[in-house]
Short mmCIF file of C-alpha atoms in Angstrom, two decimals:
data_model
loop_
_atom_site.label_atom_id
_atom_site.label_comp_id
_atom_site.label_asym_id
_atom_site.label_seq_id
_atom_site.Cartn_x
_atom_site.Cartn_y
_atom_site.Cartn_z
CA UNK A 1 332.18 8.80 59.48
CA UNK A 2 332.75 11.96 57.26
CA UNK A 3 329.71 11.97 54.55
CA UNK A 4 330.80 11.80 50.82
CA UNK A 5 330.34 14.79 49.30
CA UNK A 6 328.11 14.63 46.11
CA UNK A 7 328.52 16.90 42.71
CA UNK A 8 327.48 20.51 43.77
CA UNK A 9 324.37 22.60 42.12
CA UNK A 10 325.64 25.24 42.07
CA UNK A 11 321.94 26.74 40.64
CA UNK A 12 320.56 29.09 43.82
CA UNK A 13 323.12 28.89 46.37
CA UNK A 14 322.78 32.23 47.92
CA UNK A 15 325.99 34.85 48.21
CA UNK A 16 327.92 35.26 51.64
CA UNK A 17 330.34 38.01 52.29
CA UNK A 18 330.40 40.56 50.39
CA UNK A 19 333.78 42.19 51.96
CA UNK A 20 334.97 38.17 53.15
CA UNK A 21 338.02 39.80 55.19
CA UNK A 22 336.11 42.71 57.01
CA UNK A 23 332.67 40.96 57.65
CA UNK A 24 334.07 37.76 59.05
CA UNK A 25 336.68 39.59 60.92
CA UNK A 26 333.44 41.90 62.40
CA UNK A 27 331.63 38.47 63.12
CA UNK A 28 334.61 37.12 64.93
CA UNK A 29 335.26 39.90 67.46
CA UNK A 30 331.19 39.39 68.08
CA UNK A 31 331.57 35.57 68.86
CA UNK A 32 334.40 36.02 70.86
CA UNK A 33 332.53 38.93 72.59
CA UNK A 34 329.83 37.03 73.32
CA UNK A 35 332.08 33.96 74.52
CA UNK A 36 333.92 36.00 76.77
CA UNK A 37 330.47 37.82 78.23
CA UNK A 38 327.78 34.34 78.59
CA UNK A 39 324.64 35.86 78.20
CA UNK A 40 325.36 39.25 76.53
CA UNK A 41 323.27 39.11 73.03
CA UNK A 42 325.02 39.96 70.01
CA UNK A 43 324.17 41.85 67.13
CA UNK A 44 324.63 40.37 63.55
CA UNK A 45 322.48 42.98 61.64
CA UNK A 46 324.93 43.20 58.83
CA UNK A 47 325.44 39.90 57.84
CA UNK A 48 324.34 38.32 54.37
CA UNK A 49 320.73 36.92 53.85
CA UNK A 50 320.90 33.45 55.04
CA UNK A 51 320.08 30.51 52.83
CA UNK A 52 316.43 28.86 53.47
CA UNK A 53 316.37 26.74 56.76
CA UNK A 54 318.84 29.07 58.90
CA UNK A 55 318.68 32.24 61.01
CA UNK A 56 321.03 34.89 59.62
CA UNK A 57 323.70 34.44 62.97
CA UNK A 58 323.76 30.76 62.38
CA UNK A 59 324.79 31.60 58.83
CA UNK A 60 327.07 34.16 59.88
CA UNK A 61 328.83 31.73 62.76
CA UNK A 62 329.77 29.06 59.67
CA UNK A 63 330.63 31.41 57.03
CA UNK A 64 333.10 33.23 59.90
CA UNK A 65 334.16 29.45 61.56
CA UNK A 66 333.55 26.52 59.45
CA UNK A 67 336.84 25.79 57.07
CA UNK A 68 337.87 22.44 55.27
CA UNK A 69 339.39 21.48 58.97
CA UNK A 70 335.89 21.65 60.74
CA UNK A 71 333.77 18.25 60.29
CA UNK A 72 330.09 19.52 61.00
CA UNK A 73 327.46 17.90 61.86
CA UNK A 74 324.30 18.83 60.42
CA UNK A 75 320.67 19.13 61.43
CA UNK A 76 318.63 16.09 59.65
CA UNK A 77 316.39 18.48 58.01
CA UNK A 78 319.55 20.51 56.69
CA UNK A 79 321.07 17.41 54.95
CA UNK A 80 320.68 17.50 51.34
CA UNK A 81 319.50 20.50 50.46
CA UNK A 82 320.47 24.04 50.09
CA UNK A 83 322.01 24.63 53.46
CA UNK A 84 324.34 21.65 52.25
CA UNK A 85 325.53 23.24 49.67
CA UNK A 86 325.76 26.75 50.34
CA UNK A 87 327.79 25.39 53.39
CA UNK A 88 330.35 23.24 50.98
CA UNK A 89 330.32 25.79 48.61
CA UNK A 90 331.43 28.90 51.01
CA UNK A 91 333.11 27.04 53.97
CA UNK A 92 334.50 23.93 51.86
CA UNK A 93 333.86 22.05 55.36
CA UNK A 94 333.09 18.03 55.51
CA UNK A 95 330.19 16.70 56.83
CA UNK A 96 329.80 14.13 59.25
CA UNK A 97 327.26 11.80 60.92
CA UNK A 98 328.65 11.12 63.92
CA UNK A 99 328.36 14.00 66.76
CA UNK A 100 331.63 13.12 68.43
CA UNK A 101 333.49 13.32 64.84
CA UNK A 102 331.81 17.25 64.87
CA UNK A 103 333.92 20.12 65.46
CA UNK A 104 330.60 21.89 65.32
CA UNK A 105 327.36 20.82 65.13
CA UNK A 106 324.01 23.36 63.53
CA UNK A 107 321.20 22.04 65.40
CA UNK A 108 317.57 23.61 63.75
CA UNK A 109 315.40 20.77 65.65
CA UNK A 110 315.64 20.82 69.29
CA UNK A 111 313.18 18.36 70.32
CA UNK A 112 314.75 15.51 67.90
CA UNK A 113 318.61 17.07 68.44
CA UNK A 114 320.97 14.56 70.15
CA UNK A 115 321.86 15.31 74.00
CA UNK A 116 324.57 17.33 74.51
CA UNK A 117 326.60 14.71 76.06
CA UNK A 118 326.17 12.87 72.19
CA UNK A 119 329.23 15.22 70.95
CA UNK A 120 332.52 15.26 71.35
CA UNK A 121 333.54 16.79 74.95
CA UNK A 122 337.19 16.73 74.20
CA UNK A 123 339.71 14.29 76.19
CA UNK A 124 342.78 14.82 78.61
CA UNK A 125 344.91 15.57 76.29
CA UNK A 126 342.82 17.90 73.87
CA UNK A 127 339.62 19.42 75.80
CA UNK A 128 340.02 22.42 73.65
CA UNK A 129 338.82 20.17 70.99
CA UNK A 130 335.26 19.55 71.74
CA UNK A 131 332.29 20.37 69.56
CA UNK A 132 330.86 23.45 69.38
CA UNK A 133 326.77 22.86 69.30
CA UNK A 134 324.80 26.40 67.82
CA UNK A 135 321.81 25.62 68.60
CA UNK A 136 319.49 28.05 66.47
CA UNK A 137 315.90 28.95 68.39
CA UNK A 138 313.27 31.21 68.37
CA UNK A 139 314.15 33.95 70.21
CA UNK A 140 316.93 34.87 73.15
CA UNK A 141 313.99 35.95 75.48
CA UNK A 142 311.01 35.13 76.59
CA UNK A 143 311.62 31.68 77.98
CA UNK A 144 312.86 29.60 80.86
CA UNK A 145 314.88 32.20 82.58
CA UNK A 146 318.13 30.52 83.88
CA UNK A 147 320.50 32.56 86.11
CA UNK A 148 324.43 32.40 84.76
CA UNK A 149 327.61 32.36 86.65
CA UNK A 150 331.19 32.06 85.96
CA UNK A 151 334.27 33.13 84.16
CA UNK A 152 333.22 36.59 82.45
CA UNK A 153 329.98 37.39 84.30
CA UNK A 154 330.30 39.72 87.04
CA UNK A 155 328.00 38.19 89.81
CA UNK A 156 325.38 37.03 87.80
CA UNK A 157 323.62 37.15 84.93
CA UNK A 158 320.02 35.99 83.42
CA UNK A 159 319.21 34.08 79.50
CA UNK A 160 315.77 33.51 78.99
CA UNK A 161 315.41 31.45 75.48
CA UNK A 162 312.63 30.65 74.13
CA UNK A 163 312.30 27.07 71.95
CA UNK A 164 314.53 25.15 74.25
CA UNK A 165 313.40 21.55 74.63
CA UNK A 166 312.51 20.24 77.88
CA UNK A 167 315.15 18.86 80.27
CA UNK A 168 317.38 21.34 78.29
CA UNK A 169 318.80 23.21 81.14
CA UNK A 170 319.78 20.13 83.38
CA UNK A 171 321.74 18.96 80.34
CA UNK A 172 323.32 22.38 80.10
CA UNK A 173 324.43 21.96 84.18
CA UNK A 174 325.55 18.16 83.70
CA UNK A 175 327.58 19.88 80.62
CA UNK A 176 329.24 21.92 83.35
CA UNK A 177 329.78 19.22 86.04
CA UNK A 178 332.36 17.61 83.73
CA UNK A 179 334.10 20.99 83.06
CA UNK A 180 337.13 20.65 81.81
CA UNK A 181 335.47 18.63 79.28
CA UNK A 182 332.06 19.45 77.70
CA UNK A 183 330.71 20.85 74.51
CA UNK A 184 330.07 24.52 74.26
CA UNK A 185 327.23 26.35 72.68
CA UNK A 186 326.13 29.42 70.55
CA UNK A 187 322.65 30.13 70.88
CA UNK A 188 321.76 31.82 67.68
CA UNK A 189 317.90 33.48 67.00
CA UNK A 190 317.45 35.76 63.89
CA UNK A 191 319.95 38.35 64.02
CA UNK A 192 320.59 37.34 67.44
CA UNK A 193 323.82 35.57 69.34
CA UNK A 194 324.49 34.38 72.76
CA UNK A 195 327.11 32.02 73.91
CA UNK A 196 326.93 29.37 77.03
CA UNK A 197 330.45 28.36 77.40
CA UNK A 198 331.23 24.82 79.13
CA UNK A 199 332.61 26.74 82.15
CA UNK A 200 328.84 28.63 82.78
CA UNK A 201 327.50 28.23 85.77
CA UNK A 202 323.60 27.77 85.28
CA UNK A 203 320.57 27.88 88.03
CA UNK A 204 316.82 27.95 86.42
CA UNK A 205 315.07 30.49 88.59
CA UNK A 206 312.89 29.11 90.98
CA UNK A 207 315.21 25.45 91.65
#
């Protein structure tokens, strides 16, 4: 069920683009980048000052993907405040409670978050229109390292984030055993981007 949207404040709600056409369009090509690469870390220096509560490439990810077409599904602790509305304001997107009615989904909380398996993993006749999860962590290093495989990695290559809940990474390879379907994700820290597609092979070093 889509959430009703209340009267905006419009009192505080930070700016976003300043150049709308060439940032987003710089953001884009950096999303897809990192889509096409899983694992490469992406750059997103440039981008406006986020509002309170997210990292500046989570704000950068909605501001370049969320439109009034995109239900998202919002963090508890985003609901209601400032991240709301900055995100109505700028992306005009609904907001919905259910997971599987989320074309994306900003997760802040990883040990509350739903599984991934909670959101929509697309059907037969539409598995291009699954949720997107970005899942917005501490840092892109320093963690579990997992090994990655697949479509756009040449041999391997190796994610180490840091925040992830545990039991995170066998969620991540049951994600892939039901490839075609699945969600995907956008791991987004500070300035920071990586992207695990559904198709991503995944082996945590030492299994």
């Amino acid at each position: 069920m889509n959430k009703p949207a209340s009267p905006l404040d419009l009192a505080g709600i930070a700016p976003a683009f300043a150049d709308p056409t060439r940032e987003s369009q710089a953001v884009f090509r950096r999303i897809m980048d990192a889509v096409a690469r899983p694992g490469t870390v992406q750059e997103l220096t440039f981008a406006p000052d986020p509002p309170q509560g997210l990292h500046r490439a989570t704000a950068a990810v909605a501001l370049t993907l969320f439109d009034f077409e995109t239900p998202v599904w919002l963090d508890p602790a985003l609901r209601d405040g400032g991240v709301e509305a900055w995100l109505r304001f700028h992306c005009g997107c609904p907001l919905t409670n259910d997971p599987r009615a989320a074309a994306f989904a900003i997760v802040t909380d990883m040990a509350a978050a739903p599984v991934l398996a909670a959101f929509n993993e697309g059907d037969a006749k539409y598995p291009d229109r699954s949720t997107t999860a970005i899942l917005q962590i501490p840092a892109l290093d320093g963690g579990q390292a997992a090994v990655l495989a697949g479509p756009g990695i040449k041999g391997q290559a190796q994610l180490a984030p840091r925040g992830l809940p545990e039991g995170f990474w066998a969620q991540v390879q049951a994600n892939r055993a039901r490839f075609q379907f699945g969600v995907d994700l956008l791991l987004a820290a500070g300035d920071q981007l990586a992207a695990l597609p559904r198709s991503t092979r995944v082996t945590i070093q030492g299994d």
